[in-house]
Coordinates of C-alpha atoms in Angstrom, one line a residue:
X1 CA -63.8 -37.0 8.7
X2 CA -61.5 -36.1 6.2
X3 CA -57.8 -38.0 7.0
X4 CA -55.5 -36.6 4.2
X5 CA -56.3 -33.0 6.0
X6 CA -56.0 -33.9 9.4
X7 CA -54.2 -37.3 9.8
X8 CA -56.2 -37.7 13.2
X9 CA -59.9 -38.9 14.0
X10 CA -61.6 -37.3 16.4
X11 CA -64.7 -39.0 17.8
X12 CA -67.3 -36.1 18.4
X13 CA -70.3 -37.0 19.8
X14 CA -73.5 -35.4 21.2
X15 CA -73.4 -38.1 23.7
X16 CA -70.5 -37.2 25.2
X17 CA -70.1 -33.7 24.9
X18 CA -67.1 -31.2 25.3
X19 CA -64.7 -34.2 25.0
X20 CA -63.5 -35.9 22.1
X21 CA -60.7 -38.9 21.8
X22 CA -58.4 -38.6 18.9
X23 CA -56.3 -41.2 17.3
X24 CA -53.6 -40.5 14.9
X25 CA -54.2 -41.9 11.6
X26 CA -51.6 -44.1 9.7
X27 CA -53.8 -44.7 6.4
X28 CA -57.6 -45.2 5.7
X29 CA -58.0 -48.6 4.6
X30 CA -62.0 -48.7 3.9
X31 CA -65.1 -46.0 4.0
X32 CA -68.2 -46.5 2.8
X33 CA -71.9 -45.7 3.6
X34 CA -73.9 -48.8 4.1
X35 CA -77.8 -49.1 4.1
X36 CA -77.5 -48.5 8.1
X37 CA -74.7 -46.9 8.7
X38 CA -71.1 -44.9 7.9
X39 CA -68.2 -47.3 7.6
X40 CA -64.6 -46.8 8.6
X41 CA -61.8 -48.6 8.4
X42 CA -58.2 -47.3 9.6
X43 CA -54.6 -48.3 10.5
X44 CA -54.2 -46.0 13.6
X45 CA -49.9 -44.9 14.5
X46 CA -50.4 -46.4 17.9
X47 CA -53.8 -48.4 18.7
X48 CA -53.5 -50.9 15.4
X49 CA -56.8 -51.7 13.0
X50 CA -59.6 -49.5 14.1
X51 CA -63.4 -50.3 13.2
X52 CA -66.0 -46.7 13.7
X53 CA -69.5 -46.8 12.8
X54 CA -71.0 -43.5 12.6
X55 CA -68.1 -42.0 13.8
X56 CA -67.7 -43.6 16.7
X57 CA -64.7 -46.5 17.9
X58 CA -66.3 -49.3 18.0
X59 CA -63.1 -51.8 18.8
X60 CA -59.2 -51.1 18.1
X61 CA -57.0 -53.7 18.0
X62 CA -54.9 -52.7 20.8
X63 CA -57.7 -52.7 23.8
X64 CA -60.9 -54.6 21.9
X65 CA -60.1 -57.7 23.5
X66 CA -61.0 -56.0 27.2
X67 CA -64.6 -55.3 25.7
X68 CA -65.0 -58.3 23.8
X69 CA -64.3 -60.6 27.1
X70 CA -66.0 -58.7 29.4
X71 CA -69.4 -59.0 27.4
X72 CA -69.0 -62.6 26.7
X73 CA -67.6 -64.0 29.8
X74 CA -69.3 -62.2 32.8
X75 CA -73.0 -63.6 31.8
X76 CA -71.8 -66.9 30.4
X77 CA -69.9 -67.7 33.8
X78 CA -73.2 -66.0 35.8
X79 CA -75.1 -69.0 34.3
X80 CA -74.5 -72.5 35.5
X81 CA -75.2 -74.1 32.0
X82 CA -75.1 -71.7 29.0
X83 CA -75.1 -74.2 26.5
X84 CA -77.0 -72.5 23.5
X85 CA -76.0 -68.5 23.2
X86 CA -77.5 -66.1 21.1
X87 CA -75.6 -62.8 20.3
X88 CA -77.3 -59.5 18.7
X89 CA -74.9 -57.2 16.8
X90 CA -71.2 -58.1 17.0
X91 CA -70.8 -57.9 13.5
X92 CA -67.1 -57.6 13.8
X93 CA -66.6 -61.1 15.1
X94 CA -65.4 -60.6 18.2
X95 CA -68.0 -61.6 21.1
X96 CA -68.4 -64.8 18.7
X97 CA -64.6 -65.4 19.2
X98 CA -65.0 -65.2 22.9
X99 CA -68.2 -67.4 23.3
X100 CA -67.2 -70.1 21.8
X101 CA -64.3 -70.5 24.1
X102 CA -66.2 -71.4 27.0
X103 CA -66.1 -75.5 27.5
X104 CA -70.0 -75.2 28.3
X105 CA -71.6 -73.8 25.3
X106 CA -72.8 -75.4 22.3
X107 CA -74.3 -73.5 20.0
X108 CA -73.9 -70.4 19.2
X109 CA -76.7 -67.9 16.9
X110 CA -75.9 -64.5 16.0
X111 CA -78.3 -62.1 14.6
X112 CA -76.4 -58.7 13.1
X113 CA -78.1 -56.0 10.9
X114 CA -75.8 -55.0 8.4
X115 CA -73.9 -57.2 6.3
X116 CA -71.2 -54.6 5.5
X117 CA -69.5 -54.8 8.6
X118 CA -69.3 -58.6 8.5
X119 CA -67.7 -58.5 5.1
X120 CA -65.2 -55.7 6.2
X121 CA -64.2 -57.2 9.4
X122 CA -63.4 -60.5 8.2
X123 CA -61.0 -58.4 5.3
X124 CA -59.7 -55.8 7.8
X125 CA -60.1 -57.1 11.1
X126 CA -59.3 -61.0 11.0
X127 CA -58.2 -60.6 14.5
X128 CA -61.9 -60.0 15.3
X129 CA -63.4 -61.7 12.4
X130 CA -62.1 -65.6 13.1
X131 CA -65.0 -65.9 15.5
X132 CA -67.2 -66.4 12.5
X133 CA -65.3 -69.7 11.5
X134 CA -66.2 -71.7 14.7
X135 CA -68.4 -75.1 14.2
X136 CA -70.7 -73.9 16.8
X137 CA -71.9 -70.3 15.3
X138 CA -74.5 -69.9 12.7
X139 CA -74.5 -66.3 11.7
X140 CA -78.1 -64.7 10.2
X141 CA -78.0 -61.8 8.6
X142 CA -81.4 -59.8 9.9
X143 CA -82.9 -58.2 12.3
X144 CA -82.6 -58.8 16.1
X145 CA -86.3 -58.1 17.2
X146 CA -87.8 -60.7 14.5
X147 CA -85.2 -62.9 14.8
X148 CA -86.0 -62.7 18.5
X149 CA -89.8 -63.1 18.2
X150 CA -89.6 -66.1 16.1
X151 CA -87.1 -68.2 18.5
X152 CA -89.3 -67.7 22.2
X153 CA -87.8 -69.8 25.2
X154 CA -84.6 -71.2 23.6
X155 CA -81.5 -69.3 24.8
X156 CA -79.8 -70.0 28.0
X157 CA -77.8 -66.6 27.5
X158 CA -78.6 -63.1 24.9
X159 CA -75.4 -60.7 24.5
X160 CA -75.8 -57.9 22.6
X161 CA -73.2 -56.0 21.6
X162 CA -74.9 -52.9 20.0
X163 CA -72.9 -49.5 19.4
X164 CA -73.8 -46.6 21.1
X165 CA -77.6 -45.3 21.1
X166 CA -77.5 -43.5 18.4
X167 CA -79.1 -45.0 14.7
X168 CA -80.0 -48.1 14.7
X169 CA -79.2 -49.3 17.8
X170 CA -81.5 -46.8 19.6
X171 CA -84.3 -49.8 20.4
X172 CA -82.1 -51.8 22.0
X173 CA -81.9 -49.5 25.0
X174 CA -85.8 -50.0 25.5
X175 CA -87.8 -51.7 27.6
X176 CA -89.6 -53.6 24.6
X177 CA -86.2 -54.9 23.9
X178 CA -85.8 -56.6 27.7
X179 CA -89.1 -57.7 27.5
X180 CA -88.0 -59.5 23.8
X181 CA -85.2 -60.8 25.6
X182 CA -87.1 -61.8 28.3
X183 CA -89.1 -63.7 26.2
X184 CA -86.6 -65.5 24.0
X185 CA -84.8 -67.1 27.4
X186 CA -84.9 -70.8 28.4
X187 CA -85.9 -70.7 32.5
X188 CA -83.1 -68.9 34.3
X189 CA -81.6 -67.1 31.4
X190 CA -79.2 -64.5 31.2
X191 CA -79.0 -61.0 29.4
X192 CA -76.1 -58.9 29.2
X193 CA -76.1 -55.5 26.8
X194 CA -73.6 -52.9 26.0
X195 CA -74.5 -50.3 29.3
X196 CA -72.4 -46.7 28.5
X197 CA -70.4 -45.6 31.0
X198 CA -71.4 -44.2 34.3
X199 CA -69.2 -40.8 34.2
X200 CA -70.6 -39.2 30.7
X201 CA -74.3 -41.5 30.2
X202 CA -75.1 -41.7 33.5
X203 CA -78.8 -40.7 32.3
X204 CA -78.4 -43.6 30.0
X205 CA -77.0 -45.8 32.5
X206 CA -79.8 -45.5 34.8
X207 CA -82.3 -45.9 32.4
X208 CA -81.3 -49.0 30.8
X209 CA -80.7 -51.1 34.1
X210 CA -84.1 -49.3 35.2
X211 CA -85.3 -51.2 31.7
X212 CA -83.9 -54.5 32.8
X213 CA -85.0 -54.3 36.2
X214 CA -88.6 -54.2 35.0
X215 CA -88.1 -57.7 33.4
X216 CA -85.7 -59.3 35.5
X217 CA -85.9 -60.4 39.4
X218 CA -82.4 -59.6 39.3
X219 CA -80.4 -56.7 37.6
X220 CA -76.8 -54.9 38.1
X221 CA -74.3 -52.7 36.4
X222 CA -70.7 -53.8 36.1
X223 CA -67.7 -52.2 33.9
X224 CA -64.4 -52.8 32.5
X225 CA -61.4 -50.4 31.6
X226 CA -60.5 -50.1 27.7
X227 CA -58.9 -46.8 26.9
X228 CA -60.6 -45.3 23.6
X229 CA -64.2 -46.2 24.5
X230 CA -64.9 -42.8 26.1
X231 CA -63.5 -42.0 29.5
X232 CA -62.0 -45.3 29.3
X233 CA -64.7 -47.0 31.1
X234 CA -67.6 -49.3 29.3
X235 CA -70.3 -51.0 31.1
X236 CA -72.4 -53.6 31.1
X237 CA -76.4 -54.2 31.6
X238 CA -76.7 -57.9 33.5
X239 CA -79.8 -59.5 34.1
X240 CA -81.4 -63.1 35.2
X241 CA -84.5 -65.3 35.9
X242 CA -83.4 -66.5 38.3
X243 CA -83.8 -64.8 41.0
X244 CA -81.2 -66.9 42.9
X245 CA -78.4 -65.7 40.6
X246 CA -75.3 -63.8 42.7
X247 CA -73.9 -61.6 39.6
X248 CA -71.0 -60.4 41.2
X249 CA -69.9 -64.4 41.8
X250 CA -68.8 -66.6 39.0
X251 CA -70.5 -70.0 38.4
X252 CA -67.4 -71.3 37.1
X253 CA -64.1 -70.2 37.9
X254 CA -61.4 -71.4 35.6
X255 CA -57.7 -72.2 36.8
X256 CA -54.4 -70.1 35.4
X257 CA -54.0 -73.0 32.9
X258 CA -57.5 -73.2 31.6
X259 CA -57.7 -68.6 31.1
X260 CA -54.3 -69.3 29.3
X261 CA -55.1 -72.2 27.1
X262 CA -58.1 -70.4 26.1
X263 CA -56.1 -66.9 25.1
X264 CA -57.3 -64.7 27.8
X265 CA -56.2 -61.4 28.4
X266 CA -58.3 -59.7 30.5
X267 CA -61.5 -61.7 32.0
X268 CA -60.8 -63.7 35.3
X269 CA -63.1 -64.7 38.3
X270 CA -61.2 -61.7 40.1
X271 CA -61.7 -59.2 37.7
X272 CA -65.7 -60.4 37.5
X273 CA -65.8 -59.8 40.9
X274 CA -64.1 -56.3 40.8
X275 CA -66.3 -55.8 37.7
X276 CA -69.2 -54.9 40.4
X277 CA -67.8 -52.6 42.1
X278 CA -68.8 -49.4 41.3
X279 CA -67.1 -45.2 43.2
X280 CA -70.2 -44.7 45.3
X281 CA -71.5 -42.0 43.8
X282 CA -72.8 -44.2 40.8
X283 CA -73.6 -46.9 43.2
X284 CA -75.8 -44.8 44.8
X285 CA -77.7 -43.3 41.7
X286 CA -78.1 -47.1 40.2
X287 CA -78.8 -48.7 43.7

C-alpha cells in the first residue's frame, strides 16, 4: 500500500469481497516484512494508532478495546473459576491487558508466533502493549500447537486471538486445532476464538463453530460491534466441557463499581447476554 500516493489504506480482501474499509492516513510510523507476515504501523486522521498484518486492521486505537473485552471477558465470566489462562496470538498486548483484570485468574501464558509484532506494539501501541507488564503473564515466543501439545490438561480457559484466515493463522480455524484445545483444558474448560462475522464469512462462520461443536458438549456463536473490523461486526467461537455451562449467562456479574475500577468500556453482564443474540437468519444457519 503505498501512503505518500494515496494518504488512505484500503483493506482489500478476498475474504470479503466487493467491499473495502478505508482509513485516512496521518503518517506511517513502521512497515516491515517479518518471517510470517507484512507489518504496518500508522497514525490514522480519525481512528488513532492502527496495527494491520497482511493488510488487514487488526486493532485501532479508537474501537480495539470493544474486541479486546469481548474475547477476554465472555469465556472468563462463562467459567466459574478461570484461574490459570492461556492466550494464543495477541501479540499486540491487548487480550493480556484484559485477562488479567479479572479478580479470579492467576496466571496467565501466552503463546504468539512472531516476535515482530510484540516488539512493535509495545513501541507503537503502548495502549495495547502494557498487558505484557502484568506479574501474572509469562509470554513465549513459539508456536501455539507445540506449545499446546506439551502443556495437556492445565488451562481452565484458551483465547485465541488469531487474525483473519489467511497465512498463518489458517490452522487455527481447524478441527485439529479444537481438538488441541480440547486437550490442553483442565475438566470443564473453556475455548473462545476469533469467529468472522456472520454477514461476509458466513461459510467460515459455520464451519468453525461446526469445528467446535465436534469437540465440545457445548458450542455457540456470539458477536460484538467495533466499526473497522469489516461490516462492523466480529464474532466469537465459545465452547465448554461442561456440558452444564449456560453461555449466554455470566458466572460472575460484576457491579457498576467493580466494571469501572477495572477500566471497562464495553463488556458488561448485559452486553454478554445480548452478545448471543444473533438476526434470525444467522441463527438459523448456525442453529
Amino acid at each position: 500500500m503505498d501512503f505518500s500516493m494515496k494518504n488512505w489504506f484500503s483493506e482489500v480482501n478476498e475474504l470479503w469481497p466487493g467491499q473495502s474499509m478505508s482509513l485516512k492516513v496521518k503518517k506511517l510510523l513502521w512497515e516491515e516484512k517479518s518471517p510470517f507476515q507484512h507489518i504496518q504501523i500508522f497514525e490514522s486522521e480519525t481512528y488513532g494508532r492502527v496495527l494491520a498484518l497482511d493488510g488487514i486492521i487488526q486493532c485501532t486505537e479508537r474501537d480495539e478495546f470493544a474486541y479486546q473485552e469481548m474475547i477476554s471477558f465472555l469465556p472468563l465470566c462463562c467459567h466459574p473459576e478461570p484461574k490459570k489462562v492461556l492466550i494464543v496470538g495477541g501479540g499486540d498486548g491487548g487480550v493480556a491487558r484484559e485477562v488479567v483484570k479479572h479478580p479470579l485468574v492467576q496466571e496467565v501464558c501466552q503463546v504468539e508466533i512472531d516476535e515482530r509484532v510484540v516488539e512493535l506494539s509495545k513501541e507503537y501501541l503502548p495502549f495495547m502493549a502494557c498487558g505484557f507488564t502484568s506479574p501474572k503473564l509469562t509470554l513465549t515466543i513459539g508456536d501455539g500447537f507445540d506449545f499446546m501439545k506439551n502443556h495437556v490438561g492445565e488451562f481452565d480457559v484458551i483465547i485465541t486471538d488469531s487474525s483473519d484466515p489467511v497465512g498463518p493463522a489458517v490452522c487455527l480455524f481447524q478441527e485439529s486445532y479444537f481438538s488441541l484445545m480440547k486437550c490442553a483444558l483442565r475438566p470443564g474448560g473453556i475455548v473462545c476464538s476469533q469467529g468472522g462475522t456472520y454477514w461476509t464469512e458466513m461459510n467460515q462462520v459455520k464451519d468453525t463453530l461446526t469445528h467446535c461443536r465436534s469437540q465440545f458438549p457445548v458450542a455457540g456463536y456470539a458477536y460484538s460491534s467495533v466499526p473497522t473490523y469489516p461490516c462492523g461486526q466480529i464474532g466469537y467461537v465459545i465452547g465448554s466441557l461442561n456440558e452444564n455451562t449456560n453461555l449466554k449467562e455470566p458466572t460472575v456479574i460484576f457491579s457498576e463499581e467493580e466494571l469501572e475500577k477495572m477500566g471497562m468500556r464495553y463488556y458488561s453482564a448485559d452486553i454478554h447476554r445480548a452478545a448471543f443474540t444473533l438476526p434470525r437468519y444467522a441463527a438459523n444457519v448456525l442453529k
